[in-house]
Short mmCIF file of C-alpha atoms and ligand atoms in Angstrom, two decimals:
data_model
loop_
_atom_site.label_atom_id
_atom_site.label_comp_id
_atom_site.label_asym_id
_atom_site.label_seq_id
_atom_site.Cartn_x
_atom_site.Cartn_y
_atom_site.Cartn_z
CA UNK D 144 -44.24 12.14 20.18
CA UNK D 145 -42.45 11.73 16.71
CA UNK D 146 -42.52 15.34 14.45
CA UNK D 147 -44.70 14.67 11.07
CA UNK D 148 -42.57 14.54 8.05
CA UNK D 149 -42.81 18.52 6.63
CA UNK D 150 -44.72 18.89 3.33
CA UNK D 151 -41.99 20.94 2.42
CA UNK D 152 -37.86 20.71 3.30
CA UNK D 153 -35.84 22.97 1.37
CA UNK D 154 -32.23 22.37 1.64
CA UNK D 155 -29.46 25.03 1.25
CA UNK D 156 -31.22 26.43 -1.90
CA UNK D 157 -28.60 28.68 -3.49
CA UNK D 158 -29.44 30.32 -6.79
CA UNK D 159 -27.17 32.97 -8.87
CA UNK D 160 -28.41 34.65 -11.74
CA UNK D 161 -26.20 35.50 -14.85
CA UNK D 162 -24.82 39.62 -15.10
CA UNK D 163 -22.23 39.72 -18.09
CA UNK D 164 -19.82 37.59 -18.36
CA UNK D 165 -20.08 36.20 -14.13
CA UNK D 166 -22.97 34.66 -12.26
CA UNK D 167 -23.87 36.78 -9.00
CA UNK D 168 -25.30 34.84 -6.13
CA UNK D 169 -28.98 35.61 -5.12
CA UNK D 170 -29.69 32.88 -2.68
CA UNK D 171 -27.42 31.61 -0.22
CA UNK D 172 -27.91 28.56 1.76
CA UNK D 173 -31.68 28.90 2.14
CA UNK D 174 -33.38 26.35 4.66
CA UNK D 175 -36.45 25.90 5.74
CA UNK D 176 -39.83 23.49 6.34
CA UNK D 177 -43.36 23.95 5.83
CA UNK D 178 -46.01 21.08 7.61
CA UNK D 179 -49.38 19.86 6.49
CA UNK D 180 -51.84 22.74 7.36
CA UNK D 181 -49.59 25.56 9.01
CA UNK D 182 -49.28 29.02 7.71
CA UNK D 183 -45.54 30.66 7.38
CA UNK D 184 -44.46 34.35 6.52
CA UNK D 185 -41.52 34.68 4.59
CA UNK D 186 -40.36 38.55 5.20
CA UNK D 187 -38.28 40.70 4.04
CA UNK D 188 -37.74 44.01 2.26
CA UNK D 189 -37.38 43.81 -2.05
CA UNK D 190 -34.27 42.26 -2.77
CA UNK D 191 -33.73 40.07 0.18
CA UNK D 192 -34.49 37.04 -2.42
CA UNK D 193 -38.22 35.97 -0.77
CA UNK D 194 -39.83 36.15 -4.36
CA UNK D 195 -37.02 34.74 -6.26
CA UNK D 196 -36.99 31.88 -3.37
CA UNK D 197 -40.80 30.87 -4.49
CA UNK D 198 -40.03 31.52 -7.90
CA UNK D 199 -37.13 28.73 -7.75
CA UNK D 200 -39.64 26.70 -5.90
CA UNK D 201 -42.33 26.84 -8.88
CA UNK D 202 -39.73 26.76 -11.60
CA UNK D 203 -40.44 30.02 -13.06
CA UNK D 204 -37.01 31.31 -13.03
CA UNK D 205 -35.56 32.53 -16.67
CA UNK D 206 -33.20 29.55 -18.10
CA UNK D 207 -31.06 31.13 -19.64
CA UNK D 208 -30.14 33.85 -17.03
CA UNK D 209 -30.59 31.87 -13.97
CA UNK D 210 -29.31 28.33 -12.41
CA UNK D 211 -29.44 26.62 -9.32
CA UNK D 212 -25.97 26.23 -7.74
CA UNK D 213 -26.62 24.03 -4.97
CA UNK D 214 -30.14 22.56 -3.17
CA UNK D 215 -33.27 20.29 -2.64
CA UNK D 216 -36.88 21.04 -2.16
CA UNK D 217 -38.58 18.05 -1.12
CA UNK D 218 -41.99 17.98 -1.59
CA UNK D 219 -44.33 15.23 -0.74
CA UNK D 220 -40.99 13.21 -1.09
CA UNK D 221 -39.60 14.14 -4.23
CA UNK D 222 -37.01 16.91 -5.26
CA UNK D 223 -39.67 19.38 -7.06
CA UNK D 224 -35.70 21.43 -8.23
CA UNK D 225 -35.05 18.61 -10.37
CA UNK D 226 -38.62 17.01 -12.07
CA UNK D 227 -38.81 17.29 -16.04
CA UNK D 228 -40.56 20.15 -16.36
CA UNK D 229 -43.82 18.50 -17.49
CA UNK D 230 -44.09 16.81 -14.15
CA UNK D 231 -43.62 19.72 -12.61
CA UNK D 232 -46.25 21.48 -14.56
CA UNK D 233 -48.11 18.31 -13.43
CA UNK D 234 -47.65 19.27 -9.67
CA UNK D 235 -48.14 22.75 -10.59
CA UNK D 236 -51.56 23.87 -10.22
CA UNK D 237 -52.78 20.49 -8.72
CA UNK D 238 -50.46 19.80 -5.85
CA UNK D 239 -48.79 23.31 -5.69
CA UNK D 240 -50.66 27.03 -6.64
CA UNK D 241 -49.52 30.37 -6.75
CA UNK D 242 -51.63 32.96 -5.93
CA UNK D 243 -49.60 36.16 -7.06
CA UNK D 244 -49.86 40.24 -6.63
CA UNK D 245 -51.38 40.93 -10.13
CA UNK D 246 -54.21 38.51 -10.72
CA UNK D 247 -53.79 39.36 -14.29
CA UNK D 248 -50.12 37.50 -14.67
CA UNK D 249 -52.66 34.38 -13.82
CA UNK D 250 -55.72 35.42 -15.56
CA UNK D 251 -55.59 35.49 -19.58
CA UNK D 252 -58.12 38.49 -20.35
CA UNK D 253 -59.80 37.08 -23.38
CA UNK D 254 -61.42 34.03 -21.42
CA UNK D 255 -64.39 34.04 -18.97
CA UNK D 256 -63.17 33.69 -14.91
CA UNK D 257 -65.27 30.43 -15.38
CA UNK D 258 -63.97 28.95 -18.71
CA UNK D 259 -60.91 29.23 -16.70
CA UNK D 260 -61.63 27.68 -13.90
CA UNK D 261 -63.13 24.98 -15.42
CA UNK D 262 -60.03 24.65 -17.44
CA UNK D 263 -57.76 24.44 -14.56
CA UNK D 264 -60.03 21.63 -13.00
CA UNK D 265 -60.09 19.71 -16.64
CA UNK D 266 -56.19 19.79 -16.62
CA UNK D 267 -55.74 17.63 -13.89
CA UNK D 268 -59.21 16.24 -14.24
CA UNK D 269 -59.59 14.84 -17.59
CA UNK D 270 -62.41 12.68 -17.56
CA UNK D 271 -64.68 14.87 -15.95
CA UNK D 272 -68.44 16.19 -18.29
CA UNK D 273 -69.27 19.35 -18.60
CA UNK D 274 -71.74 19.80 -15.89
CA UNK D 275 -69.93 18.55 -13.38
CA UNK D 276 -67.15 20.99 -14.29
CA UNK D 277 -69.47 23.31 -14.12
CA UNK D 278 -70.73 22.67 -10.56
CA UNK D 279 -67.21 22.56 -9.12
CA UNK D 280 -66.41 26.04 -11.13
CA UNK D 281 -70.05 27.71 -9.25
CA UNK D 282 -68.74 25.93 -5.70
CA UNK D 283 -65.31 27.27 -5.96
CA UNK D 284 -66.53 30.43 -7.37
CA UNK D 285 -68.69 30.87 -4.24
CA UNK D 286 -65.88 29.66 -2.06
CA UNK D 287 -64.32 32.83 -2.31
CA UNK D 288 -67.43 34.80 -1.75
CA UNK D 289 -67.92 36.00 -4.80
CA UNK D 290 -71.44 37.39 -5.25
CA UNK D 291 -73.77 35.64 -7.83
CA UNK D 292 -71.31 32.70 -8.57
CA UNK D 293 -73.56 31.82 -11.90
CA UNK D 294 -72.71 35.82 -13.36
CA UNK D 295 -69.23 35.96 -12.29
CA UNK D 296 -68.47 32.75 -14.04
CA UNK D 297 -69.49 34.41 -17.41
CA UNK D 298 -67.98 37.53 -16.91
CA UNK D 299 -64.34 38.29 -17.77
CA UNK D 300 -61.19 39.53 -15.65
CA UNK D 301 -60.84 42.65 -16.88
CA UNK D 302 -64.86 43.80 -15.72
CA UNK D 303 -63.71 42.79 -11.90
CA UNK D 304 -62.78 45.72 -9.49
CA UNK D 305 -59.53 44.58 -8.17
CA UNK D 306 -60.38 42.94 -5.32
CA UNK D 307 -62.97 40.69 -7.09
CA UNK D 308 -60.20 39.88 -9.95
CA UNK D 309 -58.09 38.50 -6.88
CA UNK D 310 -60.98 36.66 -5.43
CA UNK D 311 -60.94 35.27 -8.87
CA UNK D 312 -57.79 34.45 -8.87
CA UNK D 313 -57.52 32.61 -5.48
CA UNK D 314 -60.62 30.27 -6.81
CA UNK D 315 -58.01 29.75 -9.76
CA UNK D 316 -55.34 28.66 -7.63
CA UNK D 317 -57.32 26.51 -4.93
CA UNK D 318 -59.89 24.79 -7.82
CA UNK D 319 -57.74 21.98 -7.33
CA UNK D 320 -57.46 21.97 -4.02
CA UNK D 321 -53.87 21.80 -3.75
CA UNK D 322 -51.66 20.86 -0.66
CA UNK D 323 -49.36 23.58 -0.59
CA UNK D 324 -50.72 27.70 -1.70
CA UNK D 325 -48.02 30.19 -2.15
CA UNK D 326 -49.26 33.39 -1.99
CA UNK D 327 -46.75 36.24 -3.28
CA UNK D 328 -47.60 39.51 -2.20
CA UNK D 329 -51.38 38.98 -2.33
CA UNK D 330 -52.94 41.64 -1.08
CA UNK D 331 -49.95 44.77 -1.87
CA UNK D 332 -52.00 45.81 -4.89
CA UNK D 333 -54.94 46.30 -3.08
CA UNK D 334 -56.93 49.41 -1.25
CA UNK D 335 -56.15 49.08 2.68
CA UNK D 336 -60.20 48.53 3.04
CA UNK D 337 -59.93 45.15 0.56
CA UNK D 338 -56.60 43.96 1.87
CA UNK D 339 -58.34 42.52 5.30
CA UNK D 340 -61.40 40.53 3.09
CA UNK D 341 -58.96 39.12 0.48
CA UNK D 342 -56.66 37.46 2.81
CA UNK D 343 -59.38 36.17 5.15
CA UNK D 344 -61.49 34.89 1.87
CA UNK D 345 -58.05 33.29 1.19
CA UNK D 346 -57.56 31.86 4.63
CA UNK D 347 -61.46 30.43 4.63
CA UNK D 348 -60.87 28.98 0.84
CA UNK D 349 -58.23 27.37 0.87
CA UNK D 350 -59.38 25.14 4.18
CA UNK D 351 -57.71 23.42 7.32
CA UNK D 352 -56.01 20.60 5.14
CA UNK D 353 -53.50 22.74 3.20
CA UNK D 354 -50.37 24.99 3.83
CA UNK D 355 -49.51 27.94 3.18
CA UNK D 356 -45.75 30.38 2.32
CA UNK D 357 -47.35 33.55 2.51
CA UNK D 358 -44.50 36.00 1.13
CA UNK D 359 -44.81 39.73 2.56
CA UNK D 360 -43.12 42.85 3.68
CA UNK D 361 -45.94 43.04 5.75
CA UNK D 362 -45.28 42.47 8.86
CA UNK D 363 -48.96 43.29 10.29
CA UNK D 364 -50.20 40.57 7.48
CA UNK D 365 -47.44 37.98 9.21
CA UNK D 366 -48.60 38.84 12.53
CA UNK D 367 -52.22 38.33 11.57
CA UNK D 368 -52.41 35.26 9.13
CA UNK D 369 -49.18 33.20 10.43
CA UNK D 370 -47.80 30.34 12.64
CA UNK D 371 -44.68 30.42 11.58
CA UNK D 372 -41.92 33.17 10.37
CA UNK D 373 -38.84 33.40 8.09
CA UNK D 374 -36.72 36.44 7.60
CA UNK D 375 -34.69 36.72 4.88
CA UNK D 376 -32.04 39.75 4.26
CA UNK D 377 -30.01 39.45 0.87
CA UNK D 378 -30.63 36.11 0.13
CA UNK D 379 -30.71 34.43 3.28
CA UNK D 380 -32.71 33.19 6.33
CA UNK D 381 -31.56 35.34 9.27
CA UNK D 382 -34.15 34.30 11.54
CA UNK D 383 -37.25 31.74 12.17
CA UNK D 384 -39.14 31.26 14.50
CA UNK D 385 -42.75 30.62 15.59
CA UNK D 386 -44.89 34.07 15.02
CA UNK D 387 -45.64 34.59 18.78
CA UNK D 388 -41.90 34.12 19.78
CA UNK D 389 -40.48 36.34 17.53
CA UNK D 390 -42.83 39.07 17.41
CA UNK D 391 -42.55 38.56 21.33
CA UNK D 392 -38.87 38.55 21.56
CA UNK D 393 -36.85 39.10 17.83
CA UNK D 394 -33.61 37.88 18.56
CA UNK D 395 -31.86 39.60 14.90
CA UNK D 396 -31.60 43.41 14.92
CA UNK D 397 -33.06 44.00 10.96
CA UNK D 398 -36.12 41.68 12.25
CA UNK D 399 -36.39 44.09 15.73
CA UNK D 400 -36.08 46.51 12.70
CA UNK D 401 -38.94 45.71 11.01
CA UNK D 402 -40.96 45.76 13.65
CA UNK D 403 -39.83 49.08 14.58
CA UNK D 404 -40.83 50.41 11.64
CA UNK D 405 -44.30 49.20 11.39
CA UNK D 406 -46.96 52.25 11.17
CA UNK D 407 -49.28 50.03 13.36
CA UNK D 408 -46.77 51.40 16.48
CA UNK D 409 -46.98 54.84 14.97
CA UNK D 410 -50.75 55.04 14.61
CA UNK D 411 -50.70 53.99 18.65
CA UNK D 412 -48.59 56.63 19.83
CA UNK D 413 -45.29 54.51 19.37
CA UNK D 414 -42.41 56.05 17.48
CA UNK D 415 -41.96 55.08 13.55
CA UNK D 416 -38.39 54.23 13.20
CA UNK D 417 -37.57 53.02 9.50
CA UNK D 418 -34.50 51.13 9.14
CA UNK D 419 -31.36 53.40 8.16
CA UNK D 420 -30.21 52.74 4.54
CA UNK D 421 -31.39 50.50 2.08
CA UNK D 422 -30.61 46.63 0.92
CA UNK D 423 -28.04 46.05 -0.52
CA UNK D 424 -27.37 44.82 -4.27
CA UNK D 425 -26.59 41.38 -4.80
CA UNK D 426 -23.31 42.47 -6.99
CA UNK D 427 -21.80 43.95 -4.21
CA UNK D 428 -22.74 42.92 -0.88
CA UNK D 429 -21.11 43.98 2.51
CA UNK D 430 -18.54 41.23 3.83
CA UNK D 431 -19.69 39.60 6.74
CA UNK D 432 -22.92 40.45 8.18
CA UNK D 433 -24.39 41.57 5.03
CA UNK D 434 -26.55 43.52 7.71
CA UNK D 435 -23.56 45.12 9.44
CA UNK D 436 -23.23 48.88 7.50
CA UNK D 437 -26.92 49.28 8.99
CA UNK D 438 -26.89 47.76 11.60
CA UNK D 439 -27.53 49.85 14.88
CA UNK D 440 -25.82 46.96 17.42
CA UNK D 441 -22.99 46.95 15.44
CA UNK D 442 -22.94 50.71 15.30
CA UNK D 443 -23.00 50.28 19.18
CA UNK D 444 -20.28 47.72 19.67
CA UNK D 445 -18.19 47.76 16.44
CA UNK D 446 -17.10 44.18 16.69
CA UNK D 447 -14.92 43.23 13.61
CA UNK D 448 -16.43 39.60 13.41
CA UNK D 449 -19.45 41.78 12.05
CA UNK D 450 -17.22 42.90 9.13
CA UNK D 451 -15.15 39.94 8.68
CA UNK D 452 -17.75 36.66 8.97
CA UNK D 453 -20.83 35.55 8.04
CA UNK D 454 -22.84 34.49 11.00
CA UNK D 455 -24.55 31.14 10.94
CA UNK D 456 -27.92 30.16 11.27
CA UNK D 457 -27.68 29.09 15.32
CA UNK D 458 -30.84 28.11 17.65
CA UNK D 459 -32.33 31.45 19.19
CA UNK D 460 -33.49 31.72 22.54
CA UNK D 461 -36.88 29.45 22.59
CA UNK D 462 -37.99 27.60 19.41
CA UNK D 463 -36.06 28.86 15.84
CA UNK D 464 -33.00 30.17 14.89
CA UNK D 465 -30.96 33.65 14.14
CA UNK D 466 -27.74 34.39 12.67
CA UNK D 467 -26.27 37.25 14.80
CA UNK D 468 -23.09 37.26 16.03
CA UNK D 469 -23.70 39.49 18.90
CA UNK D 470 -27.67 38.43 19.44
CA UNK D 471 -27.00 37.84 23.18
CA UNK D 472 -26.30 41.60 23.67
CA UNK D 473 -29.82 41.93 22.83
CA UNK D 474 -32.20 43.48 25.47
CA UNK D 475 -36.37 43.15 25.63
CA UNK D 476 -37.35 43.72 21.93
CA UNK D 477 -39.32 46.69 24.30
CA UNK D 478 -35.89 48.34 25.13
CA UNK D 479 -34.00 47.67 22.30
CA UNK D 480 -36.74 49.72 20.10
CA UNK D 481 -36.35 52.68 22.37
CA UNK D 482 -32.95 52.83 21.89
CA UNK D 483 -33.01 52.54 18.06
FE1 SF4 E 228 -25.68 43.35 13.42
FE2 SF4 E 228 -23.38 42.04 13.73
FE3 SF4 E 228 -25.66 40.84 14.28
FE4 SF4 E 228 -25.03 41.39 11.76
S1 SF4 E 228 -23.97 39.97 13.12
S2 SF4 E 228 -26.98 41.69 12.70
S3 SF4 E 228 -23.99 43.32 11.99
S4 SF4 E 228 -24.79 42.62 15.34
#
C-alpha cells in the first residue's frame, strides 16, 4: 500500500528573529507532516517555538524583525514560505484558517458575527447574491451550535459570552471550508466547563474531510482530540509519534515530563510532578541537549554528550521519532514517573 502524499510537509523550517544588532535563532530544523483528515498536537511549554512555528506557516511573522533562514512548507504542492503575499492571503482563509485563543484578534468589533461571515465567504466567493450568502452564513452559524442562528448573525462580538464569541469565531474560520484548520490555543481562554463544548463543536464543524495542527500545552486536550503528536522544546521537534504510542510509552524525558505533570494524575491519586526549572531563552540556550540542565536522566547518568551535542531526530521505539541521546536507558513511562 503506497502512503498518500501529506497535505502538509514542512522541511527544516528554521526562523531567527532580529535582537539588536544579531539575529537569534527561534526555530531549528523543524520537520514534520500533516495528511488529509488527521488531527496532530503540537506541544510544548511557551517558548518552545509551537506558536511562532504556525505563525511562520500563515505568514504573520513581523518583517522587519523576523526572517526565515532556511525551509519549505509544502502545501497542496506548493511552498506556502515563499507565495507573494496576495496568494497567500488567497490560500489564507479559503484553503488554510486559523482559529486563535482570543476570538477578538479575528473578530473586528464594529461588524455583526454575520456581516462577517458573509464577508469571509464573498472573499473567496465573489459571484455569489446576497441570499445565498446569507443561507451559507445561518448554516455555518448553526454548524457550530450556536443557538438561534438568524439572532446571532445580527448581533455583534462583543455581546457574546466567551465561549459563544469562539463558536463565532470557528464558523469564521471553517465558512470556507478549508483543508487544513490551525487552531492556536483554542480553548486556554476559556472556563474549564466551556473548554470540553468548544473543542468538540470544533471537531463536529470542521468535518471528516479536513486536518487539523491543534497547538496546546495541554496535554489532556492532545490526548483527547489527536492522532498524531509533536513535541517541541526551544525550537525544535524532540519527539513524534502517534498519540497512543507516546502517551503509552514517551521515549524523551521533557515529554515523560509533561505527562508527569498533568493534574489529571493528581486529581486520581497520582503524584503531580512539574518539571524542575523553566525554558530556556532563545538568546542563550544550553549547549547540547538544550533539555540537559533539567533534565532528570541526565541528572542520573551525567553523560557529557548531553552537554556537548545536539541529539538528532532518530526513529523511537514503534512508529515516530525522539532526539535523546540516552532514550534507551528509559524504563516503562510507569517507572520512570515514579522515579522522577
Ligand atoms: Fe536528557 Fe540527555 Fe536525553 Fe537531553 S539528550 S533529554 S539531556 S538524556
Amino acid at each position: 500500500m503506497t502512503t498518500p502524499a501529506p497535505l502538509l510537509s514542512v522541511r527544516d523550517l528554521t526562523v531567527e528573529f532580529r535582537r539588536d544588532r544579531s539575529w537569534l535563532r527561534a526555530l531549528h530544523g523543524v520537520s514534520f507532516d500533516v495528511f488529509e483528515g488527521e488531527t496532530v498536537g503540537v506541544v510544548g511549554e511557551s517558548g518552545s517555538g509551537k506558536s511562532v512555528t504556525v505563525q511562520s506557516l500563515m505568514g504573520l511573522l513581523p518583517a522587519r524583525s523576523s526572517r526565515l533562514a532556511a525551509g519549505s512548507a509544502v502545501f497542496a504542492g506548493r511552498d506556502i514560505l515563499r507565495l507573494p503575499r496576495r496568494e497567500l492571503r488567497r490560500i489564507r482563509g479559503k484553503d488554510i484558517a486559523m482559529v486563535f485563543q482570543d476570538p477578538m484578534s479575528s473578530l473586528n468589533p464594529v461588524f455583526t458575527v454575520g456581516y462577517q461571515i458573509a464577508e469571509a465567504i464573498r472573499e473567496h466567493n465573489p459571484g455569489l447574491s446576497r441570499e445565498t450568502l446569507r443561507e451559507r452564513t445561518l448554516a455555518v452559524l448553526s454548524r457550530v451550535e450556536l443557538p438561534h442562528p438568524a439572532q446571532a448573525f445580527s448581533t455583534f462580538p462583543f455581546q457574546f459570552s466567551g465561549g459563544m464569541r469562539q463558536r463565532a469565531m470557528i464558523a469564521m474560520a471553517i465558512a470556507n471550508a478549508p483543508r487544513l484548520l490551525i487552531a492556536d490555543e483554542p480553548t486556554t481562554a476559556l472556563d474549564v466547563t466551556i473548554q470540553a463544548q468548544v473543542m468538540q463543536v470544533l471537531q463536529q464543524a470542521r468535518g471528516t474531510g479536513s486536518a487539523m495542527l491543534l497547538i496546546t500545552h495541554d496535554m489532556g486536550l492532545v490526548a483527547e482530540a489527536t492522532d498524531r503528536v509533536i513535541v517541541m522544546y526551544a525550537g525544535r521537534v524532540i519527539e513524534t509519534g502517534t498519540t497512543a504510542e507516546v502517551f503509552a510509552a514517551p521515549r524523551h524525558p521533557y515529554t515523560r515530563g509533561l505527562l508527569a505533570s498533568r493534574p489529571k494524575l493528581a486529581a486520581a491519586g497520582g503524584r503531580l510532578t512539574p518539571i524542575p526549572g523553566s525554558p530556556p531563552n532563545i538568546a542563550s540556550l544550553p549547549g547540547g541537549c538544550a533539555f540537559h540542565p533539567r533534565c532528570a536522566l541526565h541528572e542520573r547518568h551525567r553523560d557529557p554528550i548531553c552537554v556537548d551535542t545536539v541529539p538528532a531526530l532518530l526513529p523511537r521505539e514503534g512508529a515516530g521519532l525522539v532526539a535523546c541521546h540516552l532514550t534507551h536507558l528509559l524504563g516503562s513511562a510507569q517507572r520512570e514517573m515514579e522515579t522522577t
